[in-house]
Short mmCIF file of C-alpha atoms in Angstrom, two decimals:
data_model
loop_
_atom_site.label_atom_id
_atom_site.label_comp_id
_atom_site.label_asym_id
_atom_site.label_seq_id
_atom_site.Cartn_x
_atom_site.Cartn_y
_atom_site.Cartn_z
CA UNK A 17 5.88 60.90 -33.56
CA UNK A 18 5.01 57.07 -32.11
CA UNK A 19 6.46 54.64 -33.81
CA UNK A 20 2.95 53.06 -35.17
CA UNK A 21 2.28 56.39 -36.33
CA UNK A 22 5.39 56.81 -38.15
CA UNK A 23 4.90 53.31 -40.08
CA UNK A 24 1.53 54.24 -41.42
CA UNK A 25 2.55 57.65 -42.44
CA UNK A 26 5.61 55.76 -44.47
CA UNK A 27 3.02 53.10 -45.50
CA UNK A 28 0.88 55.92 -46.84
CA UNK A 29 3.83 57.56 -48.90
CA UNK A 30 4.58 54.59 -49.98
CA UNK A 31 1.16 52.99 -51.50
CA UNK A 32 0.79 57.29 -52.96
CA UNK A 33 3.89 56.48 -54.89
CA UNK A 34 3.13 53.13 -56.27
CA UNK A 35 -0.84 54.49 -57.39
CA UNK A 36 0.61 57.23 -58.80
CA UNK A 37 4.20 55.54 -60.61
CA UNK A 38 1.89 52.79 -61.77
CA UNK A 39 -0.26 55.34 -63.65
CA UNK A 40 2.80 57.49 -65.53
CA UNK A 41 4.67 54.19 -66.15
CA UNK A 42 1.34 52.30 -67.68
CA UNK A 43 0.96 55.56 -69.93
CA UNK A 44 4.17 56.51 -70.54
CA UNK A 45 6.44 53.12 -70.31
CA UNK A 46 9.40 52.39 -68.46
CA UNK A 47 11.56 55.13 -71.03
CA UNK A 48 8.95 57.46 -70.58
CA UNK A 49 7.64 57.91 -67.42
CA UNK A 50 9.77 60.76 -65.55
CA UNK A 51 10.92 60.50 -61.59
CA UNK A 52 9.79 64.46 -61.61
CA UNK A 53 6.40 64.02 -62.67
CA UNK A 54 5.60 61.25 -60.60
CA UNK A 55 7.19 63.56 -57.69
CA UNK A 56 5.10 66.32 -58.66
CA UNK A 57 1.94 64.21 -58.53
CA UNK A 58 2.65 63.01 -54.81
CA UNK A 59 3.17 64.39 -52.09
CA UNK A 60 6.70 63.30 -51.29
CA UNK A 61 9.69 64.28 -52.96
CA UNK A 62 12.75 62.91 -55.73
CA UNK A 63 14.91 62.50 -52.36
CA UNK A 64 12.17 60.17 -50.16
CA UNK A 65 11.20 58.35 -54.03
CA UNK A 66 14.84 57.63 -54.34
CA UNK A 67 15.54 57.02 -50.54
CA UNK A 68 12.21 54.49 -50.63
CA UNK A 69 12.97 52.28 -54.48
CA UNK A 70 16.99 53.52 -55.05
CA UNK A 71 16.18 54.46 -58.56
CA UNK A 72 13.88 54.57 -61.27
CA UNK A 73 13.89 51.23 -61.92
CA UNK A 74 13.61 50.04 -58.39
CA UNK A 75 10.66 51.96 -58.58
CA UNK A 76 9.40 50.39 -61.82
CA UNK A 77 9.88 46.92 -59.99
CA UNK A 78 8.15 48.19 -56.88
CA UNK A 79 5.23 48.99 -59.37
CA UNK A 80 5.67 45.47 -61.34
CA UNK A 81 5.42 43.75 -57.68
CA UNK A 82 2.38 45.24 -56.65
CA UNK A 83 1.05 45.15 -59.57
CA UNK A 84 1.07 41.44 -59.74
CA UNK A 85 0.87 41.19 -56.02
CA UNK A 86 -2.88 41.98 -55.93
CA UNK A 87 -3.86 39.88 -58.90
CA UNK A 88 -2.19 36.75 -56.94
CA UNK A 89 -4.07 37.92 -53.76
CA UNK A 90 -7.14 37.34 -55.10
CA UNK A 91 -6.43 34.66 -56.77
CA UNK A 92 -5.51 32.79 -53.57
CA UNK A 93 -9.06 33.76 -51.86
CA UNK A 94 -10.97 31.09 -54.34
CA UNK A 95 -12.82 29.25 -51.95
CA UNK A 96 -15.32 25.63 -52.58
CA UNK A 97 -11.73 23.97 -54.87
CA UNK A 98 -12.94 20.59 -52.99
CA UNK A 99 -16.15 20.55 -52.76
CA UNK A 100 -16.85 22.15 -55.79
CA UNK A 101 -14.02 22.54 -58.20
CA UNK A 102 -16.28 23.48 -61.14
CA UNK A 103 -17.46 26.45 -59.03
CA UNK A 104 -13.98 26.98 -58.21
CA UNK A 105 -12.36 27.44 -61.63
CA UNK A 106 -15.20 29.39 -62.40
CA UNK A 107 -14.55 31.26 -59.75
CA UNK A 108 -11.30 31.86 -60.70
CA UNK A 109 -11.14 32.95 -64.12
CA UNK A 110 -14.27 35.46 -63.20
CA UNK A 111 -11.73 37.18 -60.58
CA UNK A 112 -8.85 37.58 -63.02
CA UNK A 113 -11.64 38.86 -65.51
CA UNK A 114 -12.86 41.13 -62.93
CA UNK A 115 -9.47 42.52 -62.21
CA UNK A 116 -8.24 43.18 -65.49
CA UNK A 117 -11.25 44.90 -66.92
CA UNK A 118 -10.96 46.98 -63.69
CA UNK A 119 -7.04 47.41 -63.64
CA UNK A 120 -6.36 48.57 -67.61
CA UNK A 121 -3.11 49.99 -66.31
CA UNK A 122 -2.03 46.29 -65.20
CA UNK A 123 -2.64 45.06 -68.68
CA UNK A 124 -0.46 48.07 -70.12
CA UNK A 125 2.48 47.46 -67.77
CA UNK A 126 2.69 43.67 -68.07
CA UNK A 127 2.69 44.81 -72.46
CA UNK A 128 5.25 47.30 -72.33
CA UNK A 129 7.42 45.07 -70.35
CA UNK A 130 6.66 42.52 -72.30
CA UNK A 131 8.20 44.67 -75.33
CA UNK A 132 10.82 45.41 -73.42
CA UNK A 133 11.60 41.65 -73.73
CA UNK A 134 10.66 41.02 -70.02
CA UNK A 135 14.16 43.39 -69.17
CA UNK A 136 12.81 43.81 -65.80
CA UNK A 137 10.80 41.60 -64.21
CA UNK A 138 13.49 38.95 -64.50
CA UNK A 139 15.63 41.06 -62.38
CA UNK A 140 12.39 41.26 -59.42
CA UNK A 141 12.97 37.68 -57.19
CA UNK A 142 9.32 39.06 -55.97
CA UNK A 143 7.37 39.01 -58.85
CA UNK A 144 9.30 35.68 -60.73
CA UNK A 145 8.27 34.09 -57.28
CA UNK A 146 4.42 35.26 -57.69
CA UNK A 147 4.06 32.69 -60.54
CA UNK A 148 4.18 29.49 -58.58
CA UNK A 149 1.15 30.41 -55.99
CA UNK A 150 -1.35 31.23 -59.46
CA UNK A 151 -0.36 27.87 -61.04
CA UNK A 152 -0.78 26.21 -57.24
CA UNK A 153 -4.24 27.31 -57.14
CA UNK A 154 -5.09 26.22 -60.50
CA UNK A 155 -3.00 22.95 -59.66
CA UNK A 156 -5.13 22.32 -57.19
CA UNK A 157 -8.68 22.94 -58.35
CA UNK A 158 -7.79 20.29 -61.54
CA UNK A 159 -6.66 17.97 -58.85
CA UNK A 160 -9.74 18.08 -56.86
CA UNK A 161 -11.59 18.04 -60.30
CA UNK A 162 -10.13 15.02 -61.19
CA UNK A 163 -10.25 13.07 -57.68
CA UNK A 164 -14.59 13.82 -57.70
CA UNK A 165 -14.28 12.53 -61.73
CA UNK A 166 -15.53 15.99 -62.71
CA UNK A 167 -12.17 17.06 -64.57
CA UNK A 168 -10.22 15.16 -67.82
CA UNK A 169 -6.91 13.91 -66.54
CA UNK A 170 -4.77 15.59 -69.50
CA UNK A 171 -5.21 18.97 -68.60
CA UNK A 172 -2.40 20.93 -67.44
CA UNK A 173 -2.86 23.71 -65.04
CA UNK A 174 -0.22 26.80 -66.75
CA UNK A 175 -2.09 26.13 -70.39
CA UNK A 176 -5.66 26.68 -68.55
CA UNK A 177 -4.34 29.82 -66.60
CA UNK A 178 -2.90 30.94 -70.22
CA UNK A 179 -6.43 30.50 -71.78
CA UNK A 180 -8.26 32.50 -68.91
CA UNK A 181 -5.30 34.75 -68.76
CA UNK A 182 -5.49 35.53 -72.55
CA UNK A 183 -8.78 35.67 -73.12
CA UNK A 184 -8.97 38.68 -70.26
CA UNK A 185 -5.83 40.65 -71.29
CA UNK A 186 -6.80 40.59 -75.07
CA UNK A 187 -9.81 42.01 -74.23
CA UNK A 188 -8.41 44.94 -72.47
CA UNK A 189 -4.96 45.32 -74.52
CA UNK A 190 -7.43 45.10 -78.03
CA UNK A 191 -10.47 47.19 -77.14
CA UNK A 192 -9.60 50.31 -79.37
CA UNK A 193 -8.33 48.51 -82.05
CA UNK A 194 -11.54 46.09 -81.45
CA UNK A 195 -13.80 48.78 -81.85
CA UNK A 196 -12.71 50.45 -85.09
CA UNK A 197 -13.00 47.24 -86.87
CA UNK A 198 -15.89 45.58 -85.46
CA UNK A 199 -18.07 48.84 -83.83
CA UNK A 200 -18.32 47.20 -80.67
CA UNK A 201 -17.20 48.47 -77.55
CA UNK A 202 -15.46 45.87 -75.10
CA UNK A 203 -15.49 47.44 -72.24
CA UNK A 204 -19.45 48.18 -72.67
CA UNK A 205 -21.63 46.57 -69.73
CA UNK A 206 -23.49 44.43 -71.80
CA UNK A 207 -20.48 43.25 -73.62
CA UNK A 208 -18.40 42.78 -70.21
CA UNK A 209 -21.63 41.08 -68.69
CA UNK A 210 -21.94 38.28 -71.66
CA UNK A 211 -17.45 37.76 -71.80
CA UNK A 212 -17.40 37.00 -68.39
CA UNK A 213 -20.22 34.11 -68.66
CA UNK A 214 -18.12 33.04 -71.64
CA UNK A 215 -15.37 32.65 -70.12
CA UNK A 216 -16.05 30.50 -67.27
CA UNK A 217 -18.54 28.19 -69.91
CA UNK A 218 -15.75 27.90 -71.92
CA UNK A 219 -12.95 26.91 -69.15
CA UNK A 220 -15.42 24.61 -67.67
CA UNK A 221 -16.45 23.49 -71.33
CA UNK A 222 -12.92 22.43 -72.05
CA UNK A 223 -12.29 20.55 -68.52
CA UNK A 224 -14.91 19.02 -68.47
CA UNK A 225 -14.67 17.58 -72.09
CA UNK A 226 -15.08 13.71 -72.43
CA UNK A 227 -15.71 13.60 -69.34
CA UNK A 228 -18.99 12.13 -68.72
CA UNK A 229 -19.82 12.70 -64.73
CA UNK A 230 -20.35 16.59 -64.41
CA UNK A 231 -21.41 18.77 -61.39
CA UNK A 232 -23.68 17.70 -59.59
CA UNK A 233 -23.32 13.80 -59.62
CA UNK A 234 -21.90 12.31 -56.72
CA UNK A 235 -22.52 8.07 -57.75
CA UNK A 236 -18.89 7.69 -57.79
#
């Protein structure tokens, strides 16, 4: 076997064991979830699981990493956060929208570590690191709001990514609960369609406040 060969076969082990560790963890917890099952599920075995992430909890952080790593990939493929940074917040809190009402077992992780008091994330250099480049891209778009007079000057970029961020995950981590007491689905089309238009009104609502160019003017 080529070497090439051999790296995608590995890669392919690999990303089985993530998909399939990031389901029994997100259902199951960090306590819960079981090294067998998740070997029974894939087609490796304990040995190449252990041999791969060292234990179960390097495999848990393996699944935190990746976990966050795609929400930060997108995030850093906003595009127009010069020339248009209301499009580009907008943008932006429509992709993390997007991926958590498509990624429910992200939202569970990120809440059962967060009961766990955030045990093991702090240990994962990876993931702790993963927080600066969503804050950068935020940082950015409010500074190129501000510099074309389109953005308030008092804004700080972590408290909008915790409104767009909360905003999503409630939405996700609440739906059951949601329903009983209200009768309304959350995850419905409809309802999905008219949250995400929400959203981005109300980010750009709240940047944009006092502010009295907008979009669109350019007499500055």
């Amino acid at each position: 076997m080529t070497g090439p060969t051999r790296r995608r076969d590995s890669d392919r082990t690999r990303a089985d064991i993530i998909a399939v560790a990031t389901k029994e963890f997100a259902d199951k917890g960090f306590a819960g979830a079981r090294v067998d099952e998740i070997t029974a599920k894939t087609h490796t075995t304990k040995r190449m699981i252990y041999y791969y992430y060292g234990d179960k909890e390097g495999l848990y952080q393996a699944v935190l990493e990746a976990s966050y790593g795609k929400i930060r990939s997108l995030e850093q493929k906003v595009a127009h956060i010069d020339d248009d940074p209301i499009a580009a917040v907008r943008a932006l809190a429509e992709v993390t929208f997007d991926h958590h009402a498509r990624n429910p077992d992200f939202i569970r992780i990120v809440a059962g570590e967060n009961i766990l008091k955030g045990a093991h994330i702090k240990n994962s250099t990876a993931v702790q690191s993963m927080g600066s480049p969503a804050v950068d891209v935020l940082g950015s778009i409010l500074a190129a709001g501000r510099a074309r007079g389109v953005f308030r000057d008092d804004v700080d970029a972590l408290d909008v990514h915790l409104a767009i961020s909360s905003f999503c995950f409630f939405r996700v981590a609440n739906r059951y609960t949601w329903k009983s007491l209200f009768g309304r689905d959350l995850a419905s089309t409809q309802a999905r369609a008219t949250h995400r238009t929400m959203l981005g009104d109300m980010i750009v609502a709240f940047l944009t406040a006092g502010v009295e160019e907008h979009a669109g003017t350019d007499d500055a």
